[in-house]
Short mmCIF file of N, CA and C in Angstrom, two decimals:
data_model
loop_
_atom_site.label_atom_id
_atom_site.label_comp_id
_atom_site.label_asym_id
_atom_site.label_seq_id
_atom_site.Cartn_x
_atom_site.Cartn_y
_atom_site.Cartn_z
N MET W 10 0.95 -1.18 0.01
CA MET W 10 -0.22 -0.08 0.06
C MET W 10 0.87 1.33 -0.08
N SER W 11 0.73 2.06 -1.00
CA SER W 11 1.33 3.18 -1.00
C SER W 11 1.32 4.17 0.06
N GLY W 12 1.90 5.43 0.47
CA GLY W 12 1.32 6.29 1.32
C GLY W 12 0.20 6.77 1.17
N GLY W 13 0.18 7.50 -0.15
CA GLY W 13 -1.38 8.23 -0.19
C GLY W 13 -2.15 7.15 0.01
N GLU W 14 -1.94 5.78 -0.60
CA GLU W 14 -3.36 4.94 -0.03
C GLU W 14 -3.67 4.59 1.50
N ALA W 15 -2.58 5.12 1.82
CA ALA W 15 -2.62 4.98 3.56
C ALA W 15 -3.16 5.88 4.25
N GLN W 16 -2.98 7.23 3.55
CA GLN W 16 -3.50 8.45 3.98
C GLN W 16 -4.88 8.55 3.90
N ARG W 17 -5.43 7.97 2.84
CA ARG W 17 -6.63 8.02 2.43
C ARG W 17 -7.61 7.24 3.21
N ILE W 18 -7.27 5.94 3.38
CA ILE W 18 -7.57 4.74 4.34
C ILE W 18 -8.34 5.57 5.84
N ALA W 19 -6.67 6.37 6.27
CA ALA W 19 -6.60 6.92 7.83
C ALA W 19 -7.87 8.10 7.72
N ILE W 20 -8.08 8.66 6.53
CA ILE W 20 -8.77 10.11 6.76
C ILE W 20 -10.29 9.49 6.55
N ALA W 21 -10.85 8.14 5.55
CA ALA W 21 -12.10 7.45 5.83
C ALA W 21 -12.55 7.01 6.87
N ARG W 22 -11.82 6.74 7.77
CA ARG W 22 -11.66 6.01 9.18
C ARG W 22 -12.28 7.31 9.79
N ALA W 23 -11.68 8.31 9.77
CA ALA W 23 -11.81 9.42 10.44
C ALA W 23 -13.70 10.21 9.90
N TRP W 24 -13.41 10.19 8.95
CA TRP W 24 -14.74 10.58 8.22
C TRP W 24 -15.88 9.77 8.77
N LEU W 25 -15.75 8.44 8.82
CA LEU W 25 -16.82 7.33 9.52
C LEU W 25 -16.83 8.06 10.93
N ARG W 26 -15.84 8.30 11.73
CA ARG W 26 -16.18 7.96 13.11
C ARG W 26 -17.06 9.61 13.74
N GLN W 27 -16.72 10.70 12.82
CA GLN W 27 -17.65 11.78 13.29
C GLN W 27 -17.47 12.44 14.37
N SER W 28 -16.11 12.16 14.66
CA SER W 28 -15.68 12.89 16.02
C SER W 28 -15.52 14.33 16.11
N PRO W 29 -15.86 14.81 17.05
CA PRO W 29 -15.46 16.32 17.24
C PRO W 29 -14.32 17.27 17.14
N LEU W 30 -13.55 15.83 17.75
CA LEU W 30 -12.00 16.41 17.65
C LEU W 30 -11.33 15.46 16.61
N LEU W 31 -10.54 15.98 16.09
CA LEU W 31 -9.82 15.57 14.72
C LEU W 31 -7.91 15.99 15.05
N LEU W 32 -7.43 15.14 15.21
CA LEU W 32 -5.67 15.02 15.29
C LEU W 32 -5.21 14.81 14.10
N LEU W 33 -4.46 15.44 13.50
CA LEU W 33 -3.77 15.04 12.26
C LEU W 33 -2.13 15.38 12.47
N ASP W 34 -1.11 14.27 12.42
CA ASP W 34 0.06 14.40 12.53
C ASP W 34 0.62 14.32 11.25
N GLU W 35 1.21 15.43 10.54
CA GLU W 35 1.87 15.67 8.94
C GLU W 35 0.97 14.82 8.37
N PRO W 36 -0.27 15.27 7.99
CA PRO W 36 -1.16 14.35 7.18
C PRO W 36 -0.58 14.40 5.53
N THR W 37 0.17 15.26 5.37
CA THR W 37 0.83 15.12 3.84
C THR W 37 2.17 14.78 3.61
N ALA W 38 2.72 14.53 4.88
CA ALA W 38 4.21 14.19 4.83
C ALA W 38 4.55 13.44 3.93
N HIS W 39 5.60 12.97 3.28
CA HIS W 39 6.00 11.74 2.35
C HIS W 39 5.36 11.59 0.95
N LEU W 40 4.12 12.74 0.66
CA LEU W 40 3.64 12.19 -0.64
C LEU W 40 4.20 13.25 -1.46
N ASP W 41 3.72 12.76 -2.90
CA ASP W 41 4.05 13.38 -3.96
C ASP W 41 2.93 14.86 -3.98
N PRO W 42 3.42 15.94 -4.82
CA PRO W 42 2.62 17.08 -4.80
C PRO W 42 1.07 16.79 -4.99
N LEU W 43 1.14 16.11 -6.09
CA LEU W 43 -0.29 15.95 -6.33
C LEU W 43 -1.30 15.24 -5.68
N THR W 44 -0.75 14.23 -5.01
CA THR W 44 -1.49 13.54 -3.91
C THR W 44 -1.76 14.46 -2.42
N ALA W 45 -0.71 14.98 -2.47
CA ALA W 45 -0.77 15.62 -1.11
C ALA W 45 -2.04 17.04 -1.46
N ALA W 46 -2.10 17.39 -2.55
CA ALA W 46 -2.98 18.39 -2.71
C ALA W 46 -4.36 17.60 -2.77
N ASP W 47 -4.25 16.58 -3.15
CA ASP W 47 -5.69 15.63 -3.01
C ASP W 47 -6.20 15.47 -1.62
N ILE W 48 -5.17 14.95 -0.48
CA ILE W 48 -5.37 14.40 0.56
C ILE W 48 -5.37 16.19 1.29
N GLU W 49 -5.28 17.25 0.85
CA GLU W 49 -5.46 18.44 1.37
C GLU W 49 -6.93 19.15 1.30
N THR W 50 -7.44 18.60 0.03
CA THR W 50 -8.81 19.08 -0.47
C THR W 50 -9.77 18.41 0.22
N THR W 51 -9.47 17.06 0.68
CA THR W 51 -10.30 16.17 1.26
C THR W 51 -10.61 16.47 2.88
N LEU W 52 -9.50 16.87 3.21
CA LEU W 52 -9.46 17.30 4.50
C LEU W 52 -10.18 18.24 5.14
N GLU W 53 -10.15 19.39 3.84
CA GLU W 53 -10.89 20.48 4.07
C GLU W 53 -12.29 20.39 4.35
N GLU W 54 -13.03 19.21 3.75
CA GLU W 54 -14.40 18.97 4.22
C GLU W 54 -14.33 18.23 5.28
N LEU W 55 -13.16 17.66 5.43
CA LEU W 55 -13.54 16.50 6.82
C LEU W 55 -13.20 17.52 8.16
N MET W 56 -12.60 18.30 8.15
CA MET W 56 -12.16 19.53 9.17
C MET W 56 -13.19 20.41 9.49
N ALA W 57 -14.44 20.52 8.32
CA ALA W 57 -15.68 21.66 8.83
C ALA W 57 -16.24 21.07 9.92
N ASN W 58 -16.75 21.89 10.75
CA ASN W 58 -17.38 22.08 11.89
C ASN W 58 -16.90 21.08 13.20
N ARG W 59 -15.54 20.88 13.10
CA ARG W 59 -14.84 20.34 14.26
C ARG W 59 -13.70 21.06 14.85
N THR W 60 -13.24 20.41 15.97
CA THR W 60 -11.59 21.10 16.29
C THR W 60 -10.89 20.41 16.00
N VAL W 61 -9.62 20.78 15.23
CA VAL W 61 -8.82 19.91 14.37
C VAL W 61 -7.49 20.49 14.96
N ILE W 62 -6.36 19.77 15.45
CA ILE W 62 -5.25 19.85 15.66
C ILE W 62 -4.29 19.45 14.77
N VAL W 63 -3.29 20.20 13.94
CA VAL W 63 -2.63 19.59 12.86
C VAL W 63 -1.12 19.81 12.98
N VAL W 64 -0.36 19.23 13.13
CA VAL W 64 1.20 19.07 13.38
C VAL W 64 1.76 18.96 11.52
N THR W 65 2.21 20.15 11.52
CA THR W 65 2.66 20.08 10.19
C THR W 65 4.08 21.05 10.01
N HIS W 66 4.97 20.61 8.91
CA HIS W 66 6.15 21.51 8.40
C HIS W 66 5.78 22.03 6.94
N ASP W 67 4.48 22.11 6.85
CA ASP W 67 4.02 22.35 5.19
C ASP W 67 3.42 23.62 5.39
N PRO W 68 3.96 24.72 5.25
CA PRO W 68 3.52 26.28 5.56
C PRO W 68 2.23 26.40 4.65
N GLY W 69 1.97 25.78 3.08
CA GLY W 69 0.83 26.00 2.79
C GLY W 69 -0.10 25.33 3.21
N PHE W 70 0.17 24.08 3.72
CA PHE W 70 -1.13 23.53 4.47
C PHE W 70 -1.64 24.19 5.89
N ALA W 71 -0.32 24.63 6.61
CA ALA W 71 -0.71 25.34 7.81
C ALA W 71 -1.40 26.66 7.44
N SER W 72 -1.42 27.24 6.39
CA SER W 72 -1.53 28.53 6.39
C SER W 72 -3.51 28.23 6.10
N ARG W 73 -3.56 27.13 5.67
CA ARG W 73 -5.17 27.16 5.60
C ARG W 73 -6.03 27.01 6.84
N MET W 74 -5.45 27.02 8.03
CA MET W 74 -5.95 26.81 9.53
C MET W 74 -6.36 28.34 10.13
N ASP W 75 -7.44 28.16 10.82
CA ASP W 75 -8.03 29.55 11.24
C ASP W 75 -7.06 30.09 12.56
N ARG W 76 -6.05 29.24 13.04
CA ARG W 76 -5.16 29.78 14.18
C ARG W 76 -4.30 28.60 14.26
N MET W 77 -2.89 29.31 14.55
CA MET W 77 -1.70 28.71 14.32
C MET W 77 -0.93 28.59 15.95
N ILE W 78 -0.36 27.67 16.48
CA ILE W 78 0.54 27.81 17.11
C ILE W 78 1.97 27.83 16.57
N PHE W 79 2.90 28.66 16.51
CA PHE W 79 4.47 28.52 15.74
C PHE W 79 5.44 28.23 16.69
N LEU W 80 5.81 27.03 16.91
CA LEU W 80 7.13 26.57 17.54
C LEU W 80 8.26 27.08 17.29
N THR W 81 9.39 27.31 17.98
CA THR W 81 10.55 27.85 17.85
C THR W 81 11.43 27.26 18.97
N SER W 82 12.71 27.41 18.96
CA SER W 82 13.46 26.96 20.13
C SER W 82 13.26 28.22 21.08
N HIS W 83 12.55 29.19 20.93
CA HIS W 83 12.91 30.30 21.76
C HIS W 83 11.25 30.17 22.26
N GLY W 84 10.65 29.37 21.97
CA GLY W 84 9.27 29.30 22.62
C GLY W 84 7.80 29.41 21.41
N PHE W 85 6.69 29.73 21.57
CA PHE W 85 5.57 29.75 20.70
C PHE W 85 5.20 31.01 20.56
N SER W 86 4.49 31.04 19.74
CA SER W 86 3.59 32.41 19.45
C SER W 86 2.37 31.79 18.92
N THR W 87 0.98 32.27 19.13
CA THR W 87 0.01 31.90 18.50
C THR W 87 -0.82 33.11 17.70
N GLY W 88 -1.38 32.90 16.87
CA GLY W 88 -2.43 33.95 15.66
C GLY W 88 -2.60 33.38 14.69
N CYS W 89 -2.88 34.18 13.64
CA CYS W 89 -3.56 33.59 12.58
C CYS W 89 -2.51 34.10 11.53
N GLU W 90 -2.26 33.57 10.12
CA GLU W 90 -1.11 33.53 9.28
C GLU W 90 -0.51 34.80 9.62
N THR W 91 -1.27 35.98 9.11
CA THR W 91 -1.08 37.37 8.91
C THR W 91 -0.40 37.68 10.18
N GLN W 92 -0.91 37.29 11.54
CA GLN W 92 0.00 37.83 12.60
C GLN W 92 1.18 37.22 12.59
N LEU W 93 1.19 35.78 12.14
CA LEU W 93 2.36 35.41 12.52
C LEU W 93 3.88 35.88 11.40
N GLU W 94 3.01 36.02 10.44
CA GLU W 94 3.85 36.63 9.29
C GLU W 94 4.65 37.97 9.80
N TYR W 95 3.82 38.86 10.29
CA TYR W 95 4.15 40.05 10.62
C TYR W 95 5.09 39.97 12.08
N ARG W 96 4.90 38.79 12.61
CA ARG W 96 5.73 38.82 14.27
C ARG W 96 7.33 38.28 13.85
N PHE W 97 7.31 37.56 12.61
CA PHE W 97 8.64 36.68 12.16
C PHE W 97 9.09 37.13 11.12
N ALA W 98 8.71 38.14 10.74
CA ALA W 98 9.31 39.05 9.47
C ALA W 98 10.64 39.43 9.64
N ASP W 99 11.61 39.39 9.03
CA ASP W 99 13.01 39.65 9.10
C ASP W 99 12.96 41.09 8.67
#
């Protein structure tokens, strides 16, 4: 089973559970760009009306979230994408 297939099965399981909390740990890691885009589109529907905690190194996927917690070696900062871009701009 490929990484994309395994991700899709995990998403299907989460969809069927209908739980109010969804935890996603690197949902698009190790996937080719086309498969990652498909997974992200599917996840957008799945995330509607739920509390979602996403761990990701993908800034594009993170930018789709309403709020972010940005971790660094100096601590963390919270906010939306625009607020964090302003705080961490060079």
